[in-house]
Coordinates of C-alpha atoms in Angstrom, one line a residue:
X69 CA 2.5 18.8 11.5
X70 CA 1.9 15.6 9.5
X71 CA 3.4 15.5 6.0
X72 CA 0.6 16.4 3.5
X73 CA 0.4 15.9 -0.2
X74 CA -2.3 17.3 -2.6
X75 CA -3.2 15.3 -5.8
X76 CA -3.5 18.1 -8.4
X77 CA -3.5 18.5 -12.2
X78 CA -1.0 21.2 -13.1
X79 CA -2.9 22.8 -15.9
X80 CA -6.5 23.8 -16.3
X81 CA -7.5 23.3 -12.6
X82 CA -6.4 26.7 -11.3
X83 CA -9.8 27.1 -9.4
X84 CA -9.0 23.9 -7.4
X85 CA -5.6 25.1 -6.5
X86 CA -7.0 28.5 -5.4
X87 CA -9.6 26.6 -3.3
X88 CA -6.9 24.5 -1.6
X89 CA -4.6 27.5 -0.9
X90 CA -7.5 29.3 0.7
X91 CA -9.3 26.4 2.4
X92 CA -6.5 24.4 4.0
X93 CA -5.0 27.3 6.0
X94 CA -8.5 28.1 7.3
X95 CA -8.6 24.7 9.0
X96 CA -5.0 24.7 10.2
X97 CA -3.1 23.0 7.4
X98 CA -0.4 25.4 6.2
X99 CA 2.5 23.0 5.2
X100 CA 1.5 20.9 2.2
X101 CA 3.0 19.8 -1.1
X102 CA 1.3 19.5 -4.5
X103 CA 1.9 16.4 -6.7
X104 CA 2.1 18.0 -10.1
X105 CA 3.8 15.2 -11.9
X106 CA 1.7 12.5 -13.5
X107 CA -0.6 14.6 -15.6
X108 CA -2.1 12.9 -18.7
X109 CA 0.6 14.6 -20.8
X110 CA 3.3 12.9 -18.6
X111 CA 1.9 9.4 -19.3
X112 CA 4.3 8.2 -22.0
X113 CA 3.6 5.0 -23.9
X114 CA 6.2 3.3 -21.7
X115 CA 4.5 4.3 -18.5
X116 CA 1.1 3.3 -19.8
X117 CA 2.4 -0.1 -20.9
X118 CA 4.2 -0.7 -17.7
X119 CA 1.5 0.3 -15.2
X120 CA -2.0 0.1 -16.8
X121 CA -4.3 -2.1 -18.8
X122 CA -6.7 -0.7 -21.4
X123 CA -9.6 -1.0 -18.9
X124 CA -8.6 2.4 -17.5
X125 CA -9.2 5.7 -19.2
X126 CA -6.6 8.5 -19.2
X127 CA -8.0 10.5 -16.3
X128 CA -8.0 7.3 -14.2
X129 CA -4.5 6.4 -15.2
X130 CA -3.3 9.9 -14.3
X131 CA -5.0 9.9 -10.9
X132 CA -3.6 6.5 -10.0
X133 CA -0.1 7.5 -11.2
X134 CA -0.1 10.6 -9.1
X135 CA -1.1 8.6 -6.1
X136 CA 1.7 6.2 -6.9
X137 CA 4.2 9.0 -7.2
X138 CA 3.2 10.2 -3.7
X139 CA 3.6 6.7 -2.3
X140 CA 7.0 6.4 -4.0
X141 CA 8.0 9.7 -2.4
X142 CA 6.9 8.5 1.0
X143 CA 9.0 5.4 0.5
X144 CA 12.1 7.2 -0.9
X145 CA 12.0 9.8 1.9
X146 CA 11.1 7.3 4.6
X147 CA 8.1 9.3 5.7
X148 CA 6.4 7.4 8.6
X149 CA 2.9 8.8 8.2
X150 CA 1.3 10.8 5.5
X151 CA -2.0 12.6 4.7
X152 CA -3.0 12.7 1.1
X153 CA -5.9 14.9 -0.1
X154 CA -7.3 15.4 -3.6
X155 CA -7.6 19.0 -4.8
X156 CA -11.4 19.3 -4.3
X157 CA -11.2 18.4 -0.6
X158 CA -13.6 20.1 1.8
X159 CA -12.4 19.6 5.3
X160 CA -14.4 19.9 8.6
X161 CA -13.6 23.0 10.7
X162 CA -11.9 21.1 13.5
X163 CA -10.0 18.9 11.1
X164 CA -6.5 19.0 12.7
X165 CA -7.9 18.1 16.2
X166 CA -9.9 15.2 14.9
X167 CA -7.1 13.9 12.7
X168 CA -4.8 13.9 15.7
X169 CA -7.3 11.8 17.6
X170 CA -7.6 9.4 14.7
X171 CA -3.9 9.0 14.5
X172 CA -3.8 8.0 18.2
X173 CA -6.1 5.1 17.4
X174 CA -3.5 3.6 15.0
X175 CA -0.5 4.2 17.1
X176 CA 1.8 1.1 17.1
X177 CA 0.2 -0.4 14.0
X178 CA 2.0 -1.1 10.7
X179 CA 0.5 -1.5 7.2
X180 CA -2.7 0.5 7.3
X181 CA -4.7 3.1 5.3
X182 CA -7.4 5.2 7.0
X183 CA -10.1 6.6 4.7
X184 CA -11.2 9.9 6.2
X185 CA -13.6 10.8 3.4
X186 CA -17.4 10.6 3.5
X187 CA -17.8 9.5 -0.1
X188 CA -21.6 8.9 0.4
X189 CA -20.8 6.1 2.7
X190 CA -21.0 6.2 6.5
X191 CA -20.1 3.6 9.1
X192 CA -23.6 2.1 9.9
X193 CA -25.2 3.0 13.2
X194 CA -25.2 -0.7 14.2
X195 CA -21.4 -0.9 13.9
X196 CA -20.5 2.3 15.8
X197 CA -19.2 2.1 19.3
X198 CA -18.8 4.9 22.0
X199 CA -15.4 6.6 22.0
X200 CA -14.3 4.8 18.8
X201 CA -13.5 6.7 15.5
X202 CA -11.8 4.0 13.4
X203 CA -13.6 0.9 12.0
X204 CA -11.9 -2.0 10.3
X205 CA -13.5 -2.5 6.8
X206 CA -13.2 -5.0 4.0
X207 CA -13.0 -2.3 1.3
X208 CA -12.1 1.2 0.4
X209 CA -14.1 4.3 -0.5
X210 CA -12.9 7.0 -2.8
X211 CA -9.5 8.7 -2.3
X212 CA -10.4 12.3 -1.5
X213 CA -8.7 11.9 1.9
X214 CA -6.3 9.2 3.0
X215 CA -4.0 8.7 6.0
X216 CA -1.5 5.9 5.6
X217 CA 1.8 4.7 7.0
X218 CA 5.2 3.9 5.4
X219 CA 4.6 0.2 5.4
X220 CA 1.4 0.5 3.4
X221 CA 3.2 2.7 0.9
X222 CA 6.0 0.2 0.5
X223 CA 3.6 -2.7 -0.2
X224 CA 1.6 -0.6 -2.7
X225 CA 4.7 0.7 -4.5
X226 CA 6.2 -2.8 -4.8
X227 CA 2.8 -4.1 -6.2
X228 CA 2.3 -1.3 -8.7
X229 CA 5.8 -1.6 -10.0
X230 CA 5.4 -5.3 -10.6
X231 CA 1.8 -5.5 -11.9
X232 CA -0.2 -4.1 -14.8
X233 CA -3.2 -2.5 -13.1
X234 CA -6.8 -2.7 -14.3
X235 CA -8.5 -0.8 -11.5
X236 CA -8.6 2.9 -10.5
X237 CA -6.8 3.9 -7.3
X238 CA -9.9 3.7 -5.1
X239 CA -10.9 0.3 -6.2
X240 CA -7.3 -1.0 -6.2
X241 CA -6.8 -0.2 -2.6
X242 CA -9.9 -2.1 -1.7
X243 CA -9.2 -5.0 -4.0
X244 CA -5.6 -5.7 -2.8
X245 CA -6.3 -5.6 1.0
X246 CA -6.0 -9.4 1.5
X247 CA -3.3 -9.9 -1.1
X248 CA -1.0 -7.3 0.3
X249 CA -2.2 -7.8 3.9
X250 CA -2.9 -4.3 5.1
X251 CA -5.8 -2.9 7.2
X252 CA -8.3 -0.5 5.8
X253 CA -10.2 1.8 8.3
X254 CA -13.3 3.9 7.8
X255 CA -13.8 6.8 10.2
X256 CA -16.8 8.2 12.0
X257 CA -17.2 11.0 11.7
X258 CA -15.5 11.4 8.3
X259 CA -13.3 14.5 7.9
X260 CA -13.4 15.2 4.2
X261 CA -16.0 15.6 1.4
X262 CA -15.1 16.0 -2.3
X263 CA -16.2 19.2 -4.0
X264 CA -16.7 17.4 -7.2
X265 CA -19.4 15.3 -5.5
X266 CA -21.3 18.3 -4.1
X267 CA -21.4 20.1 -7.4
X268 CA -18.7 22.7 -6.4
X269 CA -16.3 21.4 -9.1
X270 CA -16.7 19.5 -12.3
X271 CA -15.0 16.1 -12.4
X272 CA -13.2 14.6 -15.3
X273 CA -13.1 11.3 -13.6
X274 CA -16.8 10.9 -12.9
X275 CA -18.2 13.1 -15.6
X276 CA -20.0 15.3 -13.0
X277 CA -20.5 18.9 -13.9
X278 CA -20.5 22.0 -11.7
X279 CA -23.3 24.5 -11.2
X280 CA -26.7 24.9 -9.4
X281 CA -28.5 22.0 -11.1
X282 CA -25.6 19.6 -10.5
X283 CA -25.5 20.8 -6.9
X284 CA -29.2 20.2 -6.2
X285 CA -29.2 16.8 -8.0
X286 CA -26.1 15.8 -6.2
X287 CA -27.5 16.9 -2.8
X288 CA -30.5 14.6 -3.1
X289 CA -28.6 11.6 -4.5
X290 CA -25.7 11.8 -2.1
X291 CA -27.9 12.4 1.0
X292 CA -29.9 9.3 0.3
X293 CA -26.8 7.2 -0.1
X294 CA -25.1 8.7 2.9
X295 CA -27.9 8.9 5.5
X296 CA -30.3 6.1 4.4
X297 CA -28.6 3.4 2.5
X298 CA -25.5 3.4 4.7
X299 CA -27.5 2.3 7.7
X300 CA -30.2 0.0 6.1
X301 CA -28.1 -2.0 3.6
X302 CA -27.1 -5.4 4.9
X303 CA -24.4 -5.4 2.3
X304 CA -23.0 -2.2 3.8
X305 CA -23.1 -3.7 7.3
X306 CA -21.3 -6.9 6.1
X307 CA -18.3 -4.8 5.2
X308 CA -17.5 -4.5 8.9
X309 CA -18.1 -8.1 9.9
X310 CA -15.7 -11.1 10.1
X311 CA -12.6 -9.3 9.1
X312 CA -9.1 -10.6 9.6
X313 CA -6.8 -7.9 11.1
X314 CA -3.3 -8.0 9.8

């Protein structure tokens, strides 16, 4: 089983931990580790000064720092391939089978991150090919579900430890693709949705609230973005064109 980490705030998000502990075993993931370090209370002045600019708010800093701590653990423990999920992840029923298929498509590569989340963005119809699940892309989505290798983790850790960051983790991964020379892949079909985007959970990062109204509003908004804009937007299509593969 692939090494799996869950990005989780240690206090005040017990409903999300209960969700993960119920949901993941249902889809075949039983061996996973929570990243509990890096809560807002853990962000000392020294850490904030070393890692972040004032452009980020505290929840963004905490989320990025938790992802960094996972990457650091991957490097320190020499973990060749890792799955990282955020604690509101909703996984497809045949998650493990599909994930193993996706892993086969990156066999032999080094320096890559595979975004397996939907995030209101699909690979456009015009880009898809038969029997292909991974598509090289110029940017990242959100970070509800990531698969990456040791080499990617090494490059990100080195960068984060030498630079003051002014972008949240999802944007940072997209922004530094050319600079750090790693490949970003989107998947079709995606394997993860975020419960904070469906209205299942409130989100401190985005300001979304939970409940029926939030769920209905989110359903219309996200379905338009996912199933209409993804396929009609020329800007979206251009993300998959003329890309240098590292």
